[in-house]
Coordinates of C-alpha atoms and ligand atoms in Angstrom, one line a residue:
M1 CA 29.7 72.8 -16.4
V2 CA 30.2 69.8 -18.0
Y3 CA 33.2 69.4 -16.1
F4 CA 31.2 69.6 -12.9
K5 CA 28.8 67.0 -13.8
A6 CA 31.4 64.8 -14.7
W7 CA 33.1 65.3 -11.2
L8 CA 29.7 64.8 -9.7
M9 CA 29.0 61.5 -11.2
R10 CA 32.6 60.3 -10.4
I11 CA 31.9 61.1 -6.6
C12 CA 28.5 59.3 -6.8
Y13 CA 30.5 56.0 -8.2
V14 CA 32.8 56.4 -5.5
L15 CA 30.1 56.7 -2.8
L16 CA 28.3 53.4 -4.4
F17 CA 31.7 51.6 -4.2
F18 CA 32.4 52.4 -0.9
N19 CA 28.4 51.6 0.5
T20 CA 28.9 48.4 -1.4
I21 CA 32.2 47.5 0.1
K22 CA 30.6 48.6 3.6
A23 CA 27.3 46.9 3.4
I24 CA 27.7 43.6 5.7
R25 CA 25.6 41.1 4.5
V26 CA 24.5 37.8 6.0
L27 CA 24.0 35.1 3.2
G28 CA 21.6 32.1 4.7
Q29 CA 20.2 29.3 2.6
D30 CA 16.2 27.8 3.4
V31 CA 16.8 24.0 3.5
T32 CA 14.5 20.9 3.2
V33 CA 16.2 17.5 4.4
I34 CA 14.3 13.9 5.1
T35 CA 13.8 13.2 8.5
G36 CA 16.7 11.3 9.6
N37 CA 19.2 12.7 7.2
D38 CA 21.7 15.3 8.4
A39 CA 20.8 19.0 7.2
Q40 CA 23.3 21.9 6.5
L41 CA 22.6 25.4 7.7
Y42 CA 24.6 27.6 5.4
C43 CA 25.3 31.0 6.8
Q44 CA 28.0 33.1 6.3
V45 CA 29.1 36.9 6.1
I46 CA 30.3 38.2 3.2
E47 CA 31.5 42.2 1.9
T48 CA 33.3 43.1 5.2
D49 CA 36.8 43.2 6.4
E50 CA 35.8 43.8 9.9
H51 CA 36.7 42.1 12.6
L52 CA 34.2 39.2 13.9
T53 CA 33.7 38.8 17.3
S54 CA 31.3 35.7 17.5
I55 CA 28.7 33.8 16.2
R56 CA 25.5 32.8 17.6
W57 CA 22.8 30.5 16.3
Q58 CA 19.3 30.4 17.8
R59 CA 16.1 28.4 16.6
Q60 CA 12.5 28.7 17.0
T61 CA 10.7 25.4 16.4
K62 CA 7.2 24.2 17.2
E63 CA 8.3 23.0 20.9
K64 CA 9.8 26.2 21.5
P65 CA 8.4 29.3 19.6
S66 CA 10.7 31.8 21.3
N67 CA 14.1 32.3 19.8
T68 CA 16.4 29.9 22.1
D69 CA 20.1 30.3 21.9
F70 CA 22.0 26.5 20.9
L71 CA 25.6 27.4 19.9
V72 CA 28.0 30.4 20.0
I73 CA 31.2 29.9 18.3
T74 CA 33.9 32.9 19.8
S75 CA 37.1 33.5 18.0
G76 CA 39.4 31.1 17.3
G77 CA 36.6 28.6 16.7
K78 CA 36.0 28.1 20.6
Q79 CA 32.4 26.3 20.6
E80 CA 29.7 26.7 23.3
Y81 CA 26.7 24.6 23.2
I82 CA 23.9 25.7 24.9
N83 CA 20.2 24.0 25.7
G84 CA 21.5 20.1 24.9
L85 CA 22.0 20.2 21.2
R86 CA 25.6 19.0 21.5
D87 CA 25.3 15.7 20.0
E88 CA 23.2 16.8 16.8
V89 CA 24.9 20.1 16.2
K90 CA 28.4 20.2 14.6
F91 CA 30.1 23.6 13.7
T92 CA 31.8 22.7 10.5
A93 CA 32.9 26.2 8.9
N94 CA 35.8 28.0 9.4
F95 CA 35.5 31.0 11.9
T96 CA 38.2 33.1 10.5
Q97 CA 36.4 33.1 6.6
M98 CA 33.5 33.9 8.6
N99 CA 31.7 31.3 7.5
G100 CA 29.2 30.2 10.1
S101 CA 27.5 27.2 8.4
I102 CA 26.7 24.1 10.9
L103 CA 25.7 20.6 10.5
L104 CA 22.4 19.4 12.0
S105 CA 22.8 15.6 12.3
N106 CA 19.8 13.0 12.1
V107 CA 17.4 15.7 12.0
T108 CA 13.6 15.1 13.2
V109 CA 10.2 16.5 12.6
L110 CA 11.1 18.4 16.1
D111 CA 14.4 20.2 14.7
E112 CA 12.0 21.8 11.9
G113 CA 11.9 25.5 12.7
I114 CA 13.5 28.9 12.1
Y115 CA 17.2 29.1 12.7
T116 CA 18.9 32.4 12.8
C117 CA 22.7 33.0 13.0
I118 CA 23.9 36.4 14.4
F119 CA 27.2 37.4 13.6
S120 CA 29.0 40.2 16.1
V121 CA 31.3 42.1 13.9
F122 CA 33.3 45.1 15.7
P123 CA 32.5 48.1 15.0
S124 CA 29.3 47.9 13.0
G125 CA 27.4 45.4 15.3
P126 CA 25.6 42.2 15.0
C127 CA 24.0 41.2 11.7
K128 CA 21.9 38.2 11.1
T129 CA 19.8 36.1 8.6
E130 CA 17.2 33.6 8.9
V131 CA 17.6 30.0 7.7
R132 CA 14.2 27.7 7.5
L133 CA 14.7 24.0 8.0
T134 CA 11.8 22.2 6.8
V135 CA 11.6 18.3 7.5
Q136 CA 10.0 15.6 5.3
V137 CA 8.9 12.7 6.4
P138 CA 8.1 9.9 3.9
P139 CA 4.9 8.1 4.1
V140 CA 4.4 4.3 5.7
V141 CA 2.4 2.4 3.0
S142 CA 0.5 -0.2 3.1
V143 CA -2.6 -1.8 1.0
S144 CA -5.3 -4.0 3.2
A145 CA -9.0 -4.7 3.5
D146 CA -9.8 -4.6 7.3
V147 CA -12.8 -7.0 6.9
P148 CA -13.1 -9.3 3.7
A149 CA -15.5 -7.7 1.4
V150 CA -18.5 -10.0 0.6
S151 CA -20.4 -10.5 -2.1
G152 CA -23.7 -8.5 -2.3
D153 CA -25.7 -5.6 -4.1
T154 CA -24.3 -2.7 -1.8
D155 CA -21.4 -0.4 -2.2
V156 CA -18.4 -1.9 0.3
I157 CA -14.8 -1.1 0.6
L158 CA -12.9 -3.5 -1.2
A159 CA -9.5 -2.4 -0.2
T160 CA -7.9 0.8 1.5
C161 CA -4.5 2.4 0.6
T162 CA -3.0 4.2 3.5
A163 CA 0.1 6.3 3.0
A164 CA 0.4 7.5 7.0
D165 CA 2.6 9.9 9.1
A166 CA 3.9 11.8 6.1
K167 CA 4.8 15.3 6.0
P168 CA 3.5 17.1 3.8
A169 CA 0.6 14.7 2.6
A170 CA 1.4 12.3 0.1
E171 CA -0.5 12.1 -2.9
V172 CA -2.4 8.9 -3.2
L173 CA -3.5 7.1 -6.6
W174 CA -5.0 4.0 -7.7
S175 CA -4.4 1.9 -11.2
L176 CA -7.4 0.0 -11.6
G177 CA -7.0 -1.3 -15.2
V178 CA -10.3 -3.0 -16.3
L179 CA -12.0 -2.1 -13.0
T180 CA -12.4 1.9 -13.4
V181 CA -15.5 1.9 -14.2
L182 CA -16.7 -0.3 -11.7
V183 CA -15.2 1.0 -8.3
K184 CA -14.8 4.4 -7.0
V185 CA -12.1 6.3 -4.9
Q186 CA -13.0 7.5 -1.7
N187 CA -10.1 9.9 0.1
T188 CA -10.1 10.7 3.9
V189 CA -6.9 12.8 5.3
T190 CA -6.3 13.2 8.6
V191 CA -3.2 14.9 10.5
D192 CA -1.7 14.6 14.2
S193 CA -0.1 17.3 16.4
E194 CA 3.2 17.1 14.5
E195 CA 1.5 17.9 11.3
R196 CA 1.8 14.4 10.0
Y197 CA -0.7 13.5 7.5
T198 CA -2.4 10.0 6.9
V199 CA -4.1 9.6 3.7
K200 CA -6.9 6.8 3.2
S201 CA -7.7 5.8 -0.3
S202 CA -10.3 3.5 -0.1
L203 CA -11.8 1.7 -3.2
V204 CA -15.5 1.2 -2.9
G205 CA -17.8 -0.7 -5.4
I206 CA -20.4 -3.7 -5.3
A207 CA -18.5 -6.6 -4.1
T208 CA -19.0 -9.3 -7.3
I209 CA -17.4 -12.8 -8.1
Y210 CA -16.0 -11.1 -11.1
I211 CA -13.9 -8.7 -9.2
N212 CA -12.6 -11.5 -7.1
Q213 CA -8.6 -11.8 -7.6
K214 CA -8.6 -8.9 -10.0
K215 CA -5.3 -7.2 -9.4
V216 CA -5.2 -3.2 -8.5
Q217 CA -2.1 -0.7 -7.8
C218 CA -1.8 1.7 -5.2
V219 CA 0.4 4.4 -6.4
V220 CA 1.6 6.7 -4.0
T221 CA 4.2 9.6 -4.6
H222 CA 5.9 12.0 -2.3
P223 CA 8.6 14.5 -2.1
G224 CA 10.3 12.4 0.5
L225 CA 10.5 9.3 -1.9
K226 CA 13.2 8.6 -4.2
E227 CA 10.5 7.4 -6.7
K228 CA 7.2 6.3 -6.4
L229 CA 5.9 3.5 -4.8
E230 CA 3.5 1.0 -6.5
L231 CA 2.0 -1.6 -4.2
S232 CA 0.0 -4.2 -6.1
Y233 CA -3.2 -5.6 -4.3
T234 CA -5.3 -8.5 -5.2
L235 CA -8.8 -8.2 -4.3
N236 CA -10.4 -10.5 -2.3
V237 CA -14.2 -11.1 -2.2
H238 CA -15.7 -13.8 -0.4
Y239 CA -18.9 -15.4 -1.6
P240 CA -21.0 -18.5 -0.9
P241 CA -20.5 -21.6 -3.0
Q242 CA -22.1 -21.2 -6.7
V243 CA -22.6 -24.6 -7.9
A244 CA -21.7 -27.8 -6.4
Y245 CA -20.2 -30.1 -9.3
I246 CA -19.8 -34.0 -8.9
N247 CA -16.9 -35.8 -10.2
S248 CA -15.9 -38.9 -10.2
A249 CA -13.1 -40.1 -7.7
G250 CA -12.3 -43.1 -9.5
I251 CA -13.7 -46.5 -10.0
Q252 CA -12.2 -49.4 -7.3
G253 CA -13.2 -52.9 -8.4
Q254 CA -17.2 -52.8 -8.2
T255 CA -17.4 -49.7 -6.6
C256 CA -17.6 -46.0 -7.8
E257 CA -16.4 -43.0 -5.8
F258 CA -17.7 -39.5 -6.1
Q259 CA -16.6 -36.1 -4.9
C260 CA -18.3 -32.9 -4.7
E261 CA -16.8 -29.5 -5.4
A262 CA -18.0 -26.0 -5.3
D263 CA -16.3 -22.7 -6.6
A264 CA -16.7 -20.7 -3.3
N265 CA -14.4 -18.2 -1.4
P266 CA -13.1 -19.0 1.1
K267 CA -13.2 -23.0 -0.3
P268 CA -16.0 -24.5 1.2
T269 CA -14.9 -26.6 4.3
N270 CA -17.9 -28.6 4.9
F271 CA -19.6 -31.3 2.1
T272 CA -22.3 -33.5 3.0
W273 CA -24.0 -36.5 1.2
S274 CA -27.3 -37.2 1.8
S275 CA -26.7 -40.6 2.5
G276 CA -24.9 -40.7 5.2
D277 CA -23.1 -37.6 6.9
K278 CA -19.8 -38.4 4.7
S279 CA -17.6 -36.1 2.4
R280 CA -17.5 -38.8 -0.3
L281 CA -20.0 -40.9 -1.8
I282 CA -19.0 -44.5 -2.6
I283 CA -21.9 -46.3 -4.7
Q284 CA -21.6 -50.1 -5.2
L285 CA -22.2 -50.9 -9.5
T286 CA -25.2 -52.5 -9.1
P287 CA -28.9 -52.0 -9.6
G288 CA -29.2 -51.7 -6.0
S289 CA -27.5 -48.5 -5.9
N290 CA -30.2 -46.6 -8.1
N291 CA -31.1 -43.8 -6.3
L292 CA -30.9 -39.7 -6.5
F293 CA -27.7 -38.8 -4.1
Q294 CA -27.2 -35.3 -2.9
C295 CA -24.3 -33.5 -1.6
V296 CA -24.5 -29.9 0.2
V297 CA -21.6 -28.1 0.1
S298 CA -21.0 -24.9 2.4
N299 CA -18.6 -22.0 3.8
Q300 CA -20.2 -19.6 6.2
Y301 CA -21.4 -17.5 3.7
G302 CA -24.2 -20.1 2.4
N303 CA -24.4 -23.7 0.6
A304 CA -25.3 -25.2 -2.7
V305 CA -26.6 -28.5 -3.5
G306 CA -25.4 -31.1 -6.3
S307 CA -27.6 -33.9 -7.4
L308 CA -26.5 -37.2 -8.7
Y309 CA -28.9 -39.5 -10.1
V310 CA -27.6 -43.1 -10.6
H311 CA -29.9 -45.7 -12.6
I312 CA -28.7 -49.0 -13.6
T313 CA -31.1 -51.7 -15.7
P314 CA -30.8 -55.2 -16.3
P315 CA -28.8 -56.6 -18.6
T316 CA -29.2 -57.2 -23.1
E317 CA -26.9 -59.3 -25.1
S318 CA -26.2 -56.5 -27.2
K319 CA -23.4 -54.9 -25.3
T320 CA -19.7 -55.9 -24.9
C321 CA -19.0 -53.8 -21.7
W322 CA -20.7 -52.3 -19.0
T323 CA -21.7 -48.7 -19.0
L324 CA -23.0 -46.8 -16.2
Y325 CA -24.9 -43.5 -17.0
I326 CA -24.9 -41.2 -14.3
I327 CA -26.7 -37.7 -14.3
T328 CA -25.8 -35.3 -12.4
L329 CA -28.0 -32.3 -11.8
I330 CA -26.3 -29.1 -11.3
A331 CA -28.5 -26.1 -10.7
G332 CA -30.9 -27.3 -13.3
V333 CA -28.2 -28.2 -15.8
C334 CA -27.6 -32.2 -16.8
C335 CA -24.2 -33.5 -17.0
F336 CA -23.8 -36.9 -18.3
L337 CA -20.7 -39.0 -17.1
I338 CA -20.4 -42.0 -18.8
W339 CA -17.7 -44.4 -17.6
K340 CA -17.1 -47.6 -20.1
F341 CA -14.9 -50.3 -18.4
N342 CA -14.1 -53.8 -19.7
V343 CA -15.4 -56.9 -17.4
P344 CA -15.2 -60.5 -17.4
Q345 CA -17.6 -62.0 -20.2
H346 CA -20.0 -63.6 -17.5
F347 CA -20.5 -60.3 -15.7
R348 CA -21.9 -58.8 -19.3
E349 CA -25.0 -56.6 -18.2
I350 CA -26.0 -53.4 -19.5
F351 CA -26.9 -50.5 -17.3
Q352 CA -28.9 -47.9 -18.8
S353 CA -29.8 -44.3 -17.8
S354 CA -33.1 -43.2 -17.2
S355 CA -34.7 -41.1 -20.1
S356 CA -36.8 -39.7 -17.4
D357 CA -35.9 -36.9 -15.5
P358 CA -35.7 -38.3 -12.2
V359 CA -35.5 -34.9 -10.0
P360 CA -38.8 -33.0 -9.2
T361 CA -39.7 -30.1 -11.6
G362 CA -38.6 -26.8 -9.3
Y363 CA -35.8 -28.5 -7.5
P364 CA -33.6 -26.0 -5.8
G365 CA -30.4 -27.1 -7.6
Q366 CA -28.5 -24.1 -5.6
E367 CA -29.8 -22.5 -2.5
E368 CA -27.8 -19.8 -0.5
A369 CA -28.2 -19.1 3.0
Ligands
NAG1 C1 31.2 27.3 4.3 O1 31.4 26.2 5.4 C2 30.4 24.8 4.6 C3 30.9 23.9 5.6 O2 31.8 23.8 5.7 C4 30.8 24.9 3.3 O3 30.3 23.7 3.1 C5 30.9 25.9 2.3 O4 31.4 25.8 1.2 C6 31.6 27.2 2.8 N1 31.2 28.5 2.1 C7 32.5 28.9 1.5 C8 32.1 29.9 0.9 O5 33.4 28.6 1.5
NAG2 C1 40.7 28.7 7.7 O1 40.9 29.7 6.8 C2 42.3 30.4 7.0 C3 41.9 31.5 6.2 O2 41.5 31.3 4.5 C4 43.4 29.3 6.7 O3 44.7 30.1 6.8 C5 42.8 28.3 8.1 O4 44.0 27.1 7.7 C6 41.5 27.7 7.9 N1 41.4 26.8 8.9 C7 41.0 25.7 8.7 C8 40.7 24.6 10.1 O5 40.7 25.0 7.9
NAG3 C1 18.3 9.0 14.8 O1 17.4 9.5 15.8 C2 16.3 8.7 16.0 C3 15.3 9.0 16.9 O2 15.7 10.4 17.6 C4 17.2 7.5 16.6 O3 16.2 6.2 17.1 C5 18.2 7.1 15.9 O4 18.9 6.0 16.7 C6 19.2 7.9 15.5 N1 20.1 7.4 14.5 C7 21.5 7.5 14.7 C8 22.3 7.2 13.4 O5 21.8 8.5 15.6
NAG4 C1 -21.8 -29.4 7.7 O1 -23.0 -29.4 7.4 C2 -24.3 -29.7 7.7 C3 -25.6 -29.5 6.7 O2 -25.3 -27.9 6.5 C4 -24.5 -29.6 9.1 O3 -25.5 -30.2 10.0 C5 -23.1 -30.0 9.7 O4 -23.0 -29.3 11.5 C6 -21.6 -28.8 9.1 N1 -20.5 -29.2 9.8 C7 -19.4 -28.2 10.1 C8 -18.4 -29.0 10.7 O5 -19.7 -27.1 9.9

């Protein structure tokens, strides 16, 4: 009885061993490549000593969903290309080693699909396996603002980061630093007929002067990119002139020149002084110049008004130099700009500032259009 059992087991082992040798297997391997690169489609028969007569490659793609032959390799490695893939496909393996691997060069999304290699072996007949080719397309990335954000008190789009035409969809994130609590991120994803995804990630928030010129970063990750892409972007908020500042551009002989400046985006293009339609104010350093001068600074979003009060009074003998007191009135704030300059003795006069407020109360130092 024991002998019989041992004999039976030995027969089983032999059968198992025999089966293992006889089971023809075709090995394949799915592959993922980035568009424009070459794809090695690996396919090989193992565990047979039968006679190989041909290797046939077929594929089904989105364009041609039914299995279509494109390459037949017959004994001796003779190759026949079918359906116009000659330039892209190369048989790279050794037929006698029953290796049917091919190289597909300059892969595009249209090459994505299921590839079948069929080995015709005698006497067993054909055996095959499928290899899936996945083509990745890295995104085309950009950050921009379609229209400049204009300061206001409603939410607007401040910048948009676009990771376009990627397969699969790219991941788009923002690195916002101090702006994290001030802006929101809104994403939209679209897909085209070739399954390429476009991710648009917009920064939405209230466009304030505070966030103008703040730097943000768009961070894009995609399996087709070796490393994540970081794109820096400087936010650009347009706003009207805030406060008009009046600066002295220097004293030339008996005249003094003034310039008007304002913080605005874009930079103000139009400066107009009340005395004549000029961009610069030039006054004579004589009591005859006593006046209230105003300049209007504007860009396309609005304007601001700066005021300059010049008051020169008759001389007294106690001072050794001329003193010109100028009051600029900026948005209700007074700045005292004082120039002292030596003059010949016979010109000794004293100019004094007016102590009274020369501007009517409630004067709008700053106006917005
Ligand atoms: C089959 O051929 C491919 C392409 O030449 C090669 O890379 C691969 O190593 C071969 N397989 C074996 C088992 O030799
Ligand atoms: C293919 O493989 C066989 C057997 O291993 C070898 O004799 C032959 O030289 C190889 N052919 C090529 C082109 O590498
Ligand atoms: C790869 O394919 C693209 C599009 O089909 C083509 O424009 C490009 O010239 C090809 N590159 C090479 C190296 O063949
Ligand atoms: C500059 O502003 C003044 C007053 O606001 C206006 O009359 C003039 O047309 C403007 N000039 C230009 C070139 O915009």
